[in-house]
Protein backbone atom coordinates (compact mmCIF):
# COMPACT_ATOMS: atom_id res chain seq x y z
CA UNK A 1 0.00 0.00 0.00
CA UNK A 2 1.32 3.41 -0.90
CA UNK A 3 1.64 5.77 2.01
CA UNK A 4 2.42 9.43 1.51
CA UNK A 5 3.18 11.97 4.21
CA UNK A 6 0.05 13.82 3.25
CA UNK A 7 -2.20 10.88 3.86
CA UNK A 8 -4.03 9.62 6.90
CA UNK A 9 -3.01 6.17 8.19
CA UNK A 10 -5.53 4.19 6.14
CA UNK A 11 -5.97 6.37 3.04
CA UNK A 12 -5.39 4.41 -0.16
CA UNK A 13 -4.56 7.53 -2.17
CA UNK A 14 -4.39 11.30 -1.75
CA UNK A 15 -7.72 13.07 -1.70
CA UNK A 16 -8.69 16.51 -2.98
CA UNK A 17 -6.66 18.88 -0.75
CA UNK A 18 -9.16 21.72 -1.26
CA UNK A 19 -11.75 19.69 0.69
CA UNK A 20 -9.52 19.08 3.69
CA UNK A 21 -11.21 19.96 7.01
CA UNK A 22 -10.72 19.36 10.72
CA UNK A 23 -13.16 17.40 12.85
CA UNK A 24 -12.97 16.56 16.56
CA UNK A 25 -13.64 13.08 17.88
CA UNK A 26 -13.82 12.89 21.66
CA UNK A 27 -12.01 16.24 21.63
CA UNK A 28 -9.15 15.08 19.42
CA UNK A 29 -8.51 16.96 16.17
CA UNK A 30 -8.56 14.77 13.07
CA UNK A 31 -8.08 15.33 9.39
CA UNK A 32 -11.13 14.68 7.23
CA UNK A 33 -12.62 15.69 3.88
CA UNK A 34 -15.78 17.72 3.44
CA UNK A 35 -18.64 15.40 2.46
CA UNK A 36 -16.88 12.25 3.62
CA UNK A 37 -19.02 9.73 5.47
CA UNK A 38 -18.32 10.15 9.19
CA UNK A 39 -17.29 6.54 10.03
CA UNK A 40 -15.03 6.51 6.96
CA UNK A 41 -13.27 9.70 8.10
CA UNK A 42 -12.73 8.11 11.53
CA UNK A 43 -11.56 4.84 9.99
CA UNK A 44 -9.01 6.64 7.82
CA UNK A 45 -7.56 7.99 11.08
CA UNK A 46 -7.49 4.51 12.63
CA UNK A 47 -10.62 4.96 14.82
CA UNK A 48 -13.04 2.03 14.74
CA UNK A 49 -14.98 2.16 18.03
CA UNK A 50 -17.81 4.67 17.65
CA UNK A 51 -20.75 3.54 19.76
CA UNK A 52 -21.55 1.26 22.71
CA UNK A 53 -24.44 -1.18 22.81
CA UNK A 54 -26.94 -1.51 25.68
CA UNK A 55 -24.95 -4.48 26.98
CA UNK A 56 -21.84 -2.31 27.02
CA UNK A 57 -20.32 -3.83 23.91
CA UNK A 58 -18.02 -1.63 21.83
CA UNK A 59 -19.16 -1.29 18.27
CA UNK A 60 -18.08 0.23 15.00
CA UNK A 61 -19.96 1.20 11.88
CA UNK A 62 -19.21 -1.65 9.56
CA UNK A 63 -20.94 -4.76 10.90
CA UNK A 64 -24.55 -4.32 12.01
CA UNK A 65 -26.71 -2.54 14.55
CA UNK A 66 -27.49 1.15 14.96
CA UNK A 67 -24.81 3.83 15.21
CA UNK A 68 -25.95 6.65 17.50
CA UNK A 69 -23.43 9.44 18.08
CA UNK A 70 -23.40 12.90 19.61
CA UNK A 71 -22.74 15.54 16.95
CA UNK A 72 -22.12 19.15 17.97
CA UNK A 73 -23.80 18.37 21.28
CA UNK A 74 -26.90 16.76 19.77
CA UNK A 75 -27.52 13.18 20.85
CA UNK A 76 -28.92 10.29 18.83
CA UNK A 77 -27.58 11.35 15.46
CA UNK A 78 -27.25 8.49 13.01
CA UNK A 79 -23.50 8.13 12.49
CA UNK A 80 -23.89 6.15 9.28
CA UNK A 81 -25.85 8.89 7.57
CA UNK A 82 -23.70 11.81 8.74
CA UNK A 83 -21.38 13.51 6.28
CA UNK A 84 -18.38 15.40 7.62
CA UNK A 85 -18.33 19.21 7.85
CA UNK A 86 -15.49 21.45 8.97
CA UNK A 87 -15.29 21.83 12.74
CA UNK A 88 -17.76 19.02 13.46
CA UNK A 89 -17.49 17.68 17.01
CA UNK A 90 -18.33 14.03 17.50
CA UNK A 91 -18.64 12.02 20.69
CA UNK A 92 -19.34 8.39 21.39
CA UNK A 93 -22.76 7.46 22.68
CA UNK A 94 -24.57 4.46 24.11
CA UNK A 95 -27.52 2.94 22.28
CA UNK A 96 -29.95 4.19 24.95
CA UNK A 97 -33.35 4.51 23.39
CA UNK A 98 -31.93 4.96 19.93
CA UNK A 99 -33.69 3.23 17.08
CA UNK A 100 -32.88 4.18 13.54
CA UNK A 101 -35.94 6.06 12.46
CA UNK A 102 -36.75 7.80 9.26
CA UNK A 103 -38.62 10.86 10.34
CA UNK A 104 -41.14 12.44 8.06
CA UNK A 105 -41.92 16.11 8.26
CA UNK A 106 -45.70 16.14 8.59
CA UNK A 107 -45.92 19.76 7.50
CA UNK A 108 -44.45 19.01 4.07
CA UNK A 109 -46.85 18.21 1.31
CA UNK A 110 -46.80 14.56 0.26
CA UNK A 111 -45.23 14.11 -3.16
CA UNK A 112 -47.51 11.97 -5.32
CA UNK A 113 -46.52 10.03 -8.43
CA UNK A 114 -48.63 7.80 -10.64
CA UNK A 115 -46.75 5.45 -12.97
CA UNK A 116 -47.33 2.19 -14.78
CA UNK A 117 -44.62 0.31 -12.90
CA UNK A 118 -42.75 0.95 -9.67
CA UNK A 119 -39.42 -0.84 -9.30
CA UNK A 120 -37.98 -1.15 -5.80
CA UNK A 121 -34.20 -1.57 -5.87
CA UNK A 122 -31.73 0.04 -8.27
CA UNK A 123 -29.14 -2.74 -8.59
CA UNK A 124 -28.46 -4.60 -11.84
CA UNK A 125 -31.93 -6.22 -11.72
CA UNK A 126 -33.80 -2.94 -11.19
CA UNK A 127 -31.76 -1.26 -13.93
CA UNK A 128 -32.46 -4.14 -16.35
CA UNK A 129 -36.20 -3.99 -15.65
CA UNK A 130 -36.22 -0.20 -16.12
CA UNK A 131 -34.45 -0.38 -19.48
CA UNK A 132 -36.88 -2.98 -20.77
CA UNK A 133 -40.03 -1.24 -19.54
CA UNK A 134 -39.18 2.34 -20.54
CA UNK A 135 -39.80 1.62 -24.21
CA UNK A 136 -43.57 1.59 -23.63
CA UNK A 137 -44.40 2.27 -19.97
CA UNK A 138 -43.71 4.86 -17.29
CA UNK A 139 -41.48 3.75 -14.45
CA UNK A 140 -40.50 4.95 -10.97
CA UNK A 141 -37.21 3.42 -9.82
CA UNK A 142 -36.64 3.64 -6.06
CA UNK A 143 -33.21 3.10 -4.54
CA UNK A 144 -32.30 3.43 -0.88
CA UNK A 145 -28.64 4.15 -1.47
CA UNK A 146 -27.36 7.40 -2.89
CA UNK A 147 -26.34 5.65 -6.12
CA UNK A 148 -27.63 3.11 -8.64
CA UNK A 149 -25.91 -0.19 -9.33
CA UNK A 150 -26.39 -1.98 -5.98
CA UNK A 151 -23.56 -4.16 -4.81
CA UNK A 152 -21.96 -4.21 -8.26
CA UNK A 153 -21.33 -0.46 -8.10
CA UNK A 154 -19.04 -1.07 -5.13
CA UNK A 155 -16.73 -3.39 -7.07
CA UNK A 156 -13.87 -2.26 -9.25
CA UNK A 157 -13.07 -5.53 -11.04
CA UNK A 158 -14.81 -6.35 -14.32
CA UNK A 159 -17.76 -8.70 -13.76
CA UNK A 160 -18.62 -11.77 -15.84
CA UNK A 161 -20.99 -10.98 -18.71
CA UNK A 162 -20.17 -7.25 -18.80
CA UNK A 163 -17.45 -5.83 -20.99
CA UNK A 164 -16.25 -2.98 -18.82
CA UNK A 165 -15.54 -2.24 -15.21
CA UNK A 166 -18.67 -1.97 -13.01
CA UNK A 167 -18.89 1.82 -12.65
CA UNK A 168 -18.63 2.33 -16.41
CA UNK A 169 -21.26 -0.36 -17.07
CA UNK A 170 -23.70 1.22 -14.60
CA UNK A 171 -23.08 4.68 -16.03
CA UNK A 172 -23.64 3.49 -19.59
CA UNK A 173 -26.80 1.60 -18.72
CA UNK A 174 -28.37 4.35 -16.63
CA UNK A 175 -27.51 7.03 -19.19
CA UNK A 176 -29.91 5.21 -21.53
CA UNK A 177 -32.88 5.94 -19.25
CA UNK A 178 -35.45 7.99 -21.18
CA UNK A 179 -38.17 10.48 -20.21
CA UNK A 180 -40.49 7.64 -19.09
CA UNK A 181 -38.23 6.98 -16.10
CA UNK A 182 -38.23 8.81 -12.77
CA UNK A 183 -35.31 7.84 -10.55
CA UNK A 184 -35.51 8.28 -6.78
CA UNK A 185 -32.14 7.65 -5.15
CA UNK A 186 -31.62 8.03 -1.40
CA UNK A 187 -35.24 6.92 -1.14
CA UNK A 188 -36.54 4.04 0.96
CA UNK A 189 -39.64 2.13 -0.12
CA UNK A 190 -41.61 1.31 3.02
CA UNK A 191 -43.79 -1.46 1.65
CA UNK A 192 -46.32 -2.48 -0.97
CA UNK A 193 -50.03 -1.99 -0.28
CA UNK A 194 -53.15 -2.75 -2.31
CA UNK A 195 -55.16 0.31 -3.20
CA UNK A 196 -58.03 -0.65 -5.49
CA UNK A 197 -56.76 -1.26 -9.01
CA UNK A 198 -53.37 0.11 -8.03
CA UNK A 199 -50.54 -0.69 -5.71
CA UNK A 200 -49.40 2.00 -3.34
CA UNK A 201 -45.72 2.20 -2.47
CA UNK A 202 -45.01 4.83 0.18
CA UNK A 203 -41.40 5.92 0.17
CA UNK A 204 -39.33 8.45 2.01
CA UNK A 205 -36.47 10.64 0.84
CA UNK A 206 -34.87 12.47 3.77
CA UNK A 207 -37.98 13.76 5.56
CA UNK A 208 -40.21 13.88 2.48
CA UNK A 209 -42.99 11.32 2.11
CA UNK A 210 -43.57 10.17 -1.47
CA UNK A 211 -46.61 8.10 -2.39
CA UNK A 212 -46.25 6.17 -5.61
CA UNK A 213 -49.26 4.55 -7.23
CA UNK A 214 -48.53 1.95 -9.88
CA UNK A 215 -50.28 -0.79 -11.81
CA UNK A 216 -47.41 -3.22 -11.37
CA UNK A 217 -44.58 -3.62 -8.85
CA UNK A 218 -41.13 -5.13 -9.39
CA UNK A 219 -39.26 -6.15 -6.26
CA UNK A 220 -35.58 -5.94 -7.23
CA UNK A 221 -34.51 -5.61 -3.63
CA UNK A 222 -31.47 -7.88 -3.85
CA UNK A 223 -29.69 -9.83 -1.17
CA UNK A 224 -28.03 -9.36 2.22
CA UNK A 225 -24.76 -10.72 3.57
CA UNK A 226 -24.97 -13.86 5.70
CA UNK A 227 -23.94 -13.05 9.27
CA UNK A 228 -21.16 -15.38 10.37
CA UNK A 229 -21.36 -16.61 13.95
CA UNK A 230 -18.10 -16.32 15.89
CA UNK A 231 -17.17 -14.65 19.18
CA UNK A 232 -17.18 -10.84 19.05
CA UNK A 233 -18.41 -10.95 15.46
CA UNK A 234 -19.53 -7.31 15.76
CA UNK A 235 -16.38 -5.90 17.40
CA UNK A 236 -15.04 -2.61 15.96
CA UNK A 237 -12.85 -3.60 13.02
CA UNK A 238 -15.06 -6.47 11.81
CA UNK A 239 -16.42 -5.60 8.36
CA UNK A 240 -19.46 -6.86 6.51
CA UNK A 241 -18.36 -7.43 2.92
CA UNK A 242 -20.47 -4.67 1.36
CA UNK A 243 -19.11 -2.14 3.87
CA UNK A 244 -15.53 -3.25 3.16
CA UNK A 245 -16.11 -2.77 -0.58
CA UNK A 246 -17.67 0.62 0.08
CA UNK A 247 -14.78 1.98 2.16
CA UNK A 248 -12.23 0.74 -0.37
CA UNK A 249 -13.87 1.56 -3.68
CA UNK A 250 -16.16 4.46 -2.88
CA UNK A 251 -14.07 6.28 -0.29
CA UNK A 252 -10.50 5.14 -1.01
CA UNK A 253 -9.79 3.98 2.54
CA UNK A 254 -8.42 0.57 3.57
CA UNK A 255 -10.30 -1.47 6.22
CA UNK A 256 -6.97 -2.10 7.94
CA UNK A 257 -3.25 -2.55 7.34
CA UNK A 258 -3.40 -6.31 7.78
CA UNK A 259 -6.76 -7.93 7.24
CA UNK A 260 -8.07 -11.41 8.08
CA UNK A 261 -10.64 -12.84 5.68
CA UNK A 262 -13.17 -15.13 7.32
CA UNK A 263 -16.18 -16.84 5.79
CA UNK A 264 -16.57 -19.43 3.08
CA UNK A 265 -16.10 -17.18 0.05
CA UNK A 266 -12.87 -15.18 0.42
CA UNK A 267 -12.66 -15.04 -3.39
CA UNK A 268 -15.44 -12.44 -3.33
CA UNK A 269 -13.02 -9.80 -2.05
CA UNK A 270 -9.48 -11.08 -2.67
CA UNK A 271 -9.14 -9.47 -6.16
CA UNK A 272 -10.14 -6.08 -4.70
CA UNK A 273 -7.62 -6.34 -1.85
CA UNK A 274 -4.88 -7.43 -4.26
CA UNK A 275 -5.64 -4.56 -6.60
CA UNK A 276 -4.98 -2.08 -3.78
CA UNK A 277 -2.10 -4.02 -2.25
CA UNK A 278 -3.92 -4.49 1.06
CA UNK A 279 -2.22 -7.26 3.02
CA UNK A 280 -4.55 -10.15 3.93
CA UNK A 281 -4.63 -13.61 5.37
CA UNK A 282 -7.41 -16.17 4.87
CA UNK A 283 -8.66 -17.78 8.09
CA UNK A 284 -11.39 -20.31 7.29
CA UNK A 285 -12.24 -21.26 10.89
CA UNK A 286 -12.56 -18.14 13.08
CA UNK A 287 -13.43 -18.60 16.74
CA UNK A 288 -12.93 -15.20 18.35
CA UNK A 289 -11.67 -11.70 17.71
CA UNK A 290 -10.07 -9.71 20.51
CA UNK A 291 -8.68 -6.27 21.19
CA UNK A 292 -9.00 -3.21 23.40
CA UNK A 293 -10.84 -0.69 21.26
CA UNK A 294 -10.62 -2.48 17.93
CA UNK A 295 -9.60 -5.81 16.46
CA UNK A 296 -6.02 -6.66 17.42
CA UNK A 297 -6.06 -10.39 16.88
CA UNK A 298 -8.12 -13.25 15.52
CA UNK A 299 -8.02 -16.70 17.07
CA UNK A 300 -9.12 -19.72 15.06
CA UNK A 301 -10.72 -22.95 16.27
CA UNK A 302 -7.30 -24.64 16.40
CA UNK A 303 -5.98 -21.96 18.75
CA UNK A 304 -3.82 -20.22 16.12
CA UNK A 305 -3.50 -16.50 16.79
CA UNK A 306 -3.33 -13.99 13.91
CA UNK A 307 -2.21 -10.41 14.57
CA UNK A 308 -4.54 -8.35 12.39
CA UNK A 309 -6.24 -4.97 12.67
CA UNK A 310 -9.38 -5.78 10.69
CA UNK A 311 -11.52 -8.78 9.82
CA UNK A 312 -13.67 -8.97 6.69
CA UNK A 313 -16.51 -11.48 6.59
CA UNK A 314 -16.66 -12.79 3.05
CA UNK A 315 -19.38 -15.40 3.03
CA UNK A 316 -22.56 -16.16 1.05
CA UNK A 317 -25.40 -13.75 0.31
CA UNK A 318 -29.05 -14.48 1.07
CA UNK A 319 -32.08 -13.02 -0.70
CA UNK A 320 -33.66 -10.22 1.33
CA UNK A 321 -36.97 -11.88 2.14
CA UNK A 322 -38.58 -9.00 4.01
CA UNK A 323 -39.96 -7.14 0.99
CA UNK A 324 -41.27 -10.47 -0.33
CA UNK A 325 -43.26 -11.50 2.74
CA UNK A 326 -44.45 -7.95 3.44
CA UNK A 327 -45.91 -7.80 -0.07
CA UNK A 328 -47.78 -11.06 0.47
CA UNK A 329 -45.30 -13.52 -1.02
CA UNK A 330 -44.66 -17.04 0.27
CA UNK A 331 -41.24 -18.56 0.81
CA UNK A 332 -39.64 -21.90 0.12
CA UNK A 333 -36.27 -23.32 1.10
CA UNK A 334 -34.07 -23.99 -1.90
CA UNK A 335 -30.31 -23.89 -2.60
CA UNK A 336 -29.71 -23.67 1.15
CA UNK A 337 -31.66 -20.44 1.78
CA UNK A 338 -35.18 -18.99 1.60
CA UNK A 339 -36.45 -17.75 -1.75
CA UNK A 340 -39.84 -16.47 -2.91
CA UNK A 341 -42.36 -18.87 -4.42
CA UNK A 342 -42.85 -17.59 -7.97
CA UNK A 343 -45.20 -18.42 -10.82
CA UNK A 344 -43.93 -18.80 -14.41
CA UNK A 345 -43.80 -15.04 -14.81
CA UNK A 346 -41.72 -14.42 -11.66
CA UNK A 347 -44.77 -13.15 -9.71
CA UNK A 348 -45.35 -13.68 -5.99
CA UNK A 349 -48.98 -12.71 -6.62
CA UNK A 350 -50.88 -10.94 -9.34
CA UNK A 351 -49.12 -7.76 -10.34
CA UNK A 352 -46.05 -8.14 -8.07
CA UNK A 353 -42.91 -9.43 -9.78
CA UNK A 354 -39.49 -10.32 -8.36
CA UNK A 355 -36.15 -10.09 -10.19
CA UNK A 356 -32.46 -10.39 -9.38
CA UNK A 357 -30.73 -11.88 -6.37
CA UNK A 358 -34.03 -11.57 -4.48
CA UNK A 359 -35.04 -14.77 -6.35
CA UNK A 360 -31.73 -16.65 -5.89
CA UNK A 361 -28.03 -15.76 -5.71
CA UNK A 362 -26.44 -15.47 -9.15
CA UNK A 363 -23.86 -13.29 -10.94
CA UNK A 364 -24.71 -9.62 -11.49
CA UNK A 365 -25.17 -10.17 -15.21
CA UNK A 366 -27.80 -12.88 -14.62
CA UNK A 367 -29.64 -10.52 -12.27
CA UNK A 368 -29.56 -7.83 -14.92
CA UNK A 369 -31.00 -10.34 -17.43
CA UNK A 370 -33.70 -11.33 -14.97
CA UNK A 371 -34.65 -7.67 -14.61
CA UNK A 372 -35.02 -7.45 -18.37
CA UNK A 373 -37.02 -10.70 -18.38
CA UNK A 374 -39.50 -9.41 -15.82
CA UNK A 375 -39.76 -6.14 -17.74
CA UNK A 376 -40.60 -8.14 -20.87
CA UNK A 377 -43.27 -10.16 -19.02
CA UNK A 378 -44.94 -6.92 -17.93
CA UNK A 379 -44.77 -5.42 -21.41
CA UNK A 380 -46.37 -8.56 -22.79
CA UNK A 381 -49.12 -8.33 -20.21
CA UNK A 382 -49.80 -4.78 -21.41
CA UNK A 383 -50.13 -6.09 -24.97
CA UNK A 384 -46.73 -5.11 -26.38
CA UNK A 385 -44.90 -7.25 -28.88
CA UNK A 386 -41.91 -8.65 -26.98
CA UNK A 387 -40.25 -12.04 -26.61
CA UNK A 388 -39.34 -12.76 -23.00
CA UNK A 389 -38.06 -16.16 -24.14
CA UNK A 390 -34.87 -14.49 -25.41
CA UNK A 391 -33.92 -13.54 -21.86
CA UNK A 392 -35.31 -16.73 -20.32
CA UNK A 393 -33.08 -18.90 -22.48
CA UNK A 394 -29.97 -16.91 -21.60
CA UNK A 395 -30.89 -17.03 -17.92
CA UNK A 396 -31.11 -20.81 -17.98
CA UNK A 397 -27.31 -20.88 -18.08
CA UNK A 398 -27.24 -19.47 -14.55
CA UNK A 399 -28.43 -21.89 -11.87
CA UNK A 400 -28.52 -19.97 -8.56
CA UNK A 401 -25.68 -20.65 -6.17
CA UNK A 402 -26.16 -23.23 -3.41
CA UNK A 403 -25.12 -22.44 0.15
CA UNK A 404 -23.92 -25.42 2.17
CA UNK A 405 -25.61 -25.75 5.56
CA UNK A 406 -23.47 -24.39 8.36
CA UNK A 407 -23.22 -25.97 11.78
CA UNK A 408 -23.32 -23.72 14.82
CA UNK A 409 -20.59 -24.97 17.15
CA UNK A 410 -22.54 -24.46 20.38
CA UNK A 411 -20.15 -26.39 22.59
CA UNK A 412 -16.96 -24.64 21.59
CA UNK A 413 -18.18 -21.07 21.68
CA UNK A 414 -18.96 -18.57 24.39
CA UNK A 415 -22.49 -17.95 23.12
CA UNK A 416 -22.85 -14.67 25.00
CA UNK A 417 -20.11 -13.17 22.85
CA UNK A 418 -21.69 -14.25 19.56
CA UNK A 419 -24.14 -11.71 18.18
CA UNK A 420 -27.00 -13.22 16.21
CA UNK A 421 -28.73 -9.88 15.70
CA UNK A 422 -27.31 -6.37 15.62
CA UNK A 423 -29.74 -5.16 18.26
CA UNK A 424 -27.85 -6.66 21.19
CA UNK A 425 -29.33 -10.15 20.85
CA UNK A 426 -26.69 -12.76 21.46
CA UNK A 427 -26.76 -16.41 20.53
CA UNK A 428 -27.15 -17.49 24.17
CA UNK A 429 -30.32 -15.45 24.63
CA UNK A 430 -31.99 -17.10 21.64
CA UNK A 431 -30.56 -20.53 22.38
CA UNK A 432 -31.85 -20.45 25.98
CA UNK A 433 -35.38 -19.83 24.72
CA UNK A 434 -35.15 -22.53 22.03
CA UNK A 435 -33.70 -25.03 24.53
CA UNK A 436 -36.81 -24.49 26.69
CA UNK A 437 -38.79 -25.97 23.82
CA UNK A 438 -40.02 -22.72 22.27
CA UNK A 439 -39.30 -23.20 18.60
CA UNK A 440 -41.93 -21.03 16.93
CA UNK A 441 -39.83 -18.17 15.56
CA UNK A 442 -42.73 -15.76 16.03
CA UNK A 443 -42.61 -16.41 19.79
CA UNK A 444 -38.81 -16.57 19.90
CA UNK A 445 -38.92 -13.15 18.28
CA UNK A 446 -41.17 -11.71 21.00
CA UNK A 447 -39.17 -13.22 23.84
CA UNK A 448 -35.69 -12.30 22.63
CA UNK A 449 -36.27 -9.28 20.37
CA UNK A 450 -34.62 -11.18 17.53
CA UNK A 451 -35.68 -9.53 14.26
CA UNK A 452 -37.52 -6.74 16.10
CA UNK A 453 -35.15 -3.83 15.67
CA UNK A 454 -32.84 -2.05 13.32
CA UNK A 455 -32.74 -4.57 10.44
CA UNK A 456 -36.28 -5.89 11.01
CA UNK A 457 -34.89 -9.40 10.66
CA UNK A 458 -33.25 -9.02 7.26
CA UNK A 459 -29.92 -10.19 8.63
CA UNK A 460 -30.79 -12.23 11.70
CA UNK A 461 -33.85 -14.34 10.89
CA UNK A 462 -31.85 -16.83 8.87
CA UNK A 463 -29.55 -17.61 11.78
CA UNK A 464 -32.59 -17.81 14.07
CA UNK A 465 -34.03 -20.48 11.78
CA UNK A 466 -30.67 -22.25 11.60
CA UNK A 467 -30.47 -22.37 15.38
CA UNK A 468 -34.01 -23.77 15.74
CA UNK A 469 -33.33 -26.34 13.03
CA UNK A 470 -30.11 -27.50 14.59
CA UNK A 471 -31.45 -27.68 18.15
CA UNK A 472 -34.68 -29.48 17.20
CA UNK A 473 -33.67 -31.46 14.12
CA UNK A 474 -36.54 -29.85 12.18
CA UNK A 475 -35.71 -29.31 8.53
CA UNK A 476 -35.09 -25.65 7.56
CA UNK A 477 -37.78 -26.11 4.89
CA UNK A 478 -40.38 -26.77 7.59
CA UNK A 479 -39.63 -23.70 9.67
CA UNK A 480 -42.17 -20.90 9.43
CA UNK A 481 -40.49 -17.53 9.11
CA UNK A 482 -42.42 -14.59 10.55
CA UNK A 483 -43.91 -12.30 7.92
CA UNK A 484 -42.25 -8.88 7.73
CA UNK A 485 -44.56 -6.11 8.88
CA UNK A 486 -44.58 -2.70 7.26
CA UNK A 487 -42.83 -0.36 7.22
CA UNK A 488 -39.83 -2.25 5.82
CA UNK A 489 -37.51 0.20 7.56
CA UNK A 490 -38.09 1.88 10.91
CA UNK A 491 -40.00 5.03 10.30
CA UNK A 492 -41.78 7.56 12.42
CA UNK A 493 -44.71 8.64 10.35
CA UNK A 494 -48.28 9.35 11.36
CA UNK A 495 -49.62 9.05 7.84
CA UNK A 496 -48.64 5.37 7.65
CA UNK A 497 -50.60 4.37 10.71
CA UNK A 498 -53.87 4.28 8.80
CA UNK A 499 -52.51 1.67 6.41
CA UNK A 500 -51.27 -0.88 8.92
P1 LIG B 1 -26.96 -8.22 -7.59
O1 LIG B 1 -27.44 -9.04 -6.47
O2 LIG B 1 -26.33 -8.95 -8.69
O3 LIG B 1 -26.09 -7.08 -7.15
P2 LIG B 1 -29.66 -7.11 -7.68
O4 LIG B 1 -30.09 -5.91 -8.47
O5 LIG B 1 -30.58 -8.25 -7.64
O6 LIG B 1 -28.27 -7.55 -8.29
P3 LIG B 1 -28.53 -5.59 -5.42
O7 LIG B 1 -27.33 -5.20 -6.18
O8 LIG B 1 -28.38 -6.06 -4.03
O9 LIG B 1 -29.38 -6.74 -6.16
O10 LIG B 1 -29.52 -4.34 -5.47
C1 LIG B 1 -30.68 -4.26 -4.70
C2 LIG B 1 -30.88 -2.82 -4.33
O11 LIG B 1 -32.15 -2.67 -3.72
C3 LIG B 1 -29.85 -2.32 -3.31
O12 LIG B 1 -29.09 -1.27 -3.89
C4 LIG B 1 -30.71 -1.85 -2.13
O13 LIG B 1 -30.24 -0.64 -1.56
C5 LIG B 1 -32.07 -1.65 -2.77
N1 LIG B 1 -33.18 -1.80 -1.81
C6 LIG B 1 -33.47 -2.86 -1.03
N2 LIG B 1 -34.57 -2.63 -0.28
C7 LIG B 1 -35.00 -1.38 -0.60
C8 LIG B 1 -36.09 -0.55 -0.17
N3 LIG B 1 -36.96 -0.99 0.74
N4 LIG B 1 -36.19 0.68 -0.71
C9 LIG B 1 -35.31 1.12 -1.65
N5 LIG B 1 -34.26 0.39 -2.09
C10 LIG B 1 -34.12 -0.85 -1.58
Short mmCIF file of C-alpha atoms and ligand atoms in Angstrom, two decimals, residues 119-127 142-145 147-153 155 184 187-191 203 220-224 317 320 323 355-368 370 458 488-489, ligand 1:
data_model
loop_
_atom_site.label_atom_id
_atom_site.label_comp_id
_atom_site.label_asym_id
_atom_site.label_seq_id
_atom_site.Cartn_x
_atom_site.Cartn_y
_atom_site.Cartn_z
CA UNK A 119 -39.42 -0.84 -9.30
CA UNK A 120 -37.98 -1.15 -5.80
CA UNK A 121 -34.20 -1.57 -5.87
CA UNK A 122 -31.73 0.04 -8.27
CA UNK A 123 -29.14 -2.74 -8.59
CA UNK A 124 -28.46 -4.60 -11.84
CA UNK A 125 -31.93 -6.22 -11.72
CA UNK A 126 -33.80 -2.94 -11.19
CA UNK A 127 -31.76 -1.26 -13.93
CA UNK A 142 -36.64 3.64 -6.06
CA UNK A 143 -33.21 3.10 -4.54
CA UNK A 144 -32.30 3.43 -0.88
CA UNK A 145 -28.64 4.15 -1.47
CA UNK A 147 -26.34 5.65 -6.12
CA UNK A 148 -27.63 3.11 -8.64
CA UNK A 149 -25.91 -0.19 -9.33
CA UNK A 150 -26.39 -1.98 -5.98
CA UNK A 151 -23.56 -4.16 -4.81
CA UNK A 152 -21.96 -4.21 -8.26
CA UNK A 153 -21.33 -0.46 -8.10
CA UNK A 155 -16.73 -3.39 -7.07
CA UNK A 184 -35.51 8.28 -6.78
CA UNK A 187 -35.24 6.92 -1.14
CA UNK A 188 -36.54 4.04 0.96
CA UNK A 189 -39.64 2.13 -0.12
CA UNK A 190 -41.61 1.31 3.02
CA UNK A 191 -43.79 -1.46 1.65
CA UNK A 203 -41.40 5.92 0.17
CA UNK A 220 -35.58 -5.94 -7.23
CA UNK A 221 -34.51 -5.61 -3.63
CA UNK A 222 -31.47 -7.88 -3.85
CA UNK A 223 -29.69 -9.83 -1.17
CA UNK A 224 -28.03 -9.36 2.22
CA UNK A 317 -25.40 -13.75 0.31
CA UNK A 320 -33.66 -10.22 1.33
CA UNK A 323 -39.96 -7.14 0.99
CA UNK A 355 -36.15 -10.09 -10.19
CA UNK A 356 -32.46 -10.39 -9.38
CA UNK A 357 -30.73 -11.88 -6.37
CA UNK A 358 -34.03 -11.57 -4.48
CA UNK A 359 -35.04 -14.77 -6.35
CA UNK A 360 -31.73 -16.65 -5.89
CA UNK A 361 -28.03 -15.76 -5.71
CA UNK A 362 -26.44 -15.47 -9.15
CA UNK A 363 -23.86 -13.29 -10.94
CA UNK A 364 -24.71 -9.62 -11.49
CA UNK A 365 -25.17 -10.17 -15.21
CA UNK A 366 -27.80 -12.88 -14.62
CA UNK A 367 -29.64 -10.52 -12.27
CA UNK A 368 -29.56 -7.83 -14.92
CA UNK A 370 -33.70 -11.33 -14.97
CA UNK A 458 -33.25 -9.02 7.26
CA UNK A 488 -39.83 -2.25 5.82
CA UNK A 489 -37.51 0.20 7.56
P1 LIG B 1 -26.96 -8.22 -7.59
O1 LIG B 1 -27.44 -9.04 -6.47
O2 LIG B 1 -26.33 -8.95 -8.69
O3 LIG B 1 -26.09 -7.08 -7.15
P2 LIG B 1 -29.66 -7.11 -7.68
O4 LIG B 1 -30.09 -5.91 -8.47
O5 LIG B 1 -30.58 -8.25 -7.64
O6 LIG B 1 -28.27 -7.55 -8.29
P3 LIG B 1 -28.53 -5.59 -5.42
O7 LIG B 1 -27.33 -5.20 -6.18
O8 LIG B 1 -28.38 -6.06 -4.03
O9 LIG B 1 -29.38 -6.74 -6.16
O10 LIG B 1 -29.52 -4.34 -5.47
C1 LIG B 1 -30.68 -4.26 -4.70
C2 LIG B 1 -30.88 -2.82 -4.33
O11 LIG B 1 -32.15 -2.67 -3.72
C3 LIG B 1 -29.85 -2.32 -3.31
O12 LIG B 1 -29.09 -1.27 -3.89
C4 LIG B 1 -30.71 -1.85 -2.13
O13 LIG B 1 -30.24 -0.64 -1.56
C5 LIG B 1 -32.07 -1.65 -2.77
N1 LIG B 1 -33.18 -1.80 -1.81
C6 LIG B 1 -33.47 -2.86 -1.03
N2 LIG B 1 -34.57 -2.63 -0.28
C7 LIG B 1 -35.00 -1.38 -0.60
C8 LIG B 1 -36.09 -0.55 -0.17
N3 LIG B 1 -36.96 -0.99 0.74
N4 LIG B 1 -36.19 0.68 -0.71
C9 LIG B 1 -35.31 1.12 -1.65
N5 LIG B 1 -34.26 0.39 -2.09
C10 LIG B 1 -34.12 -0.85 -1.58
#
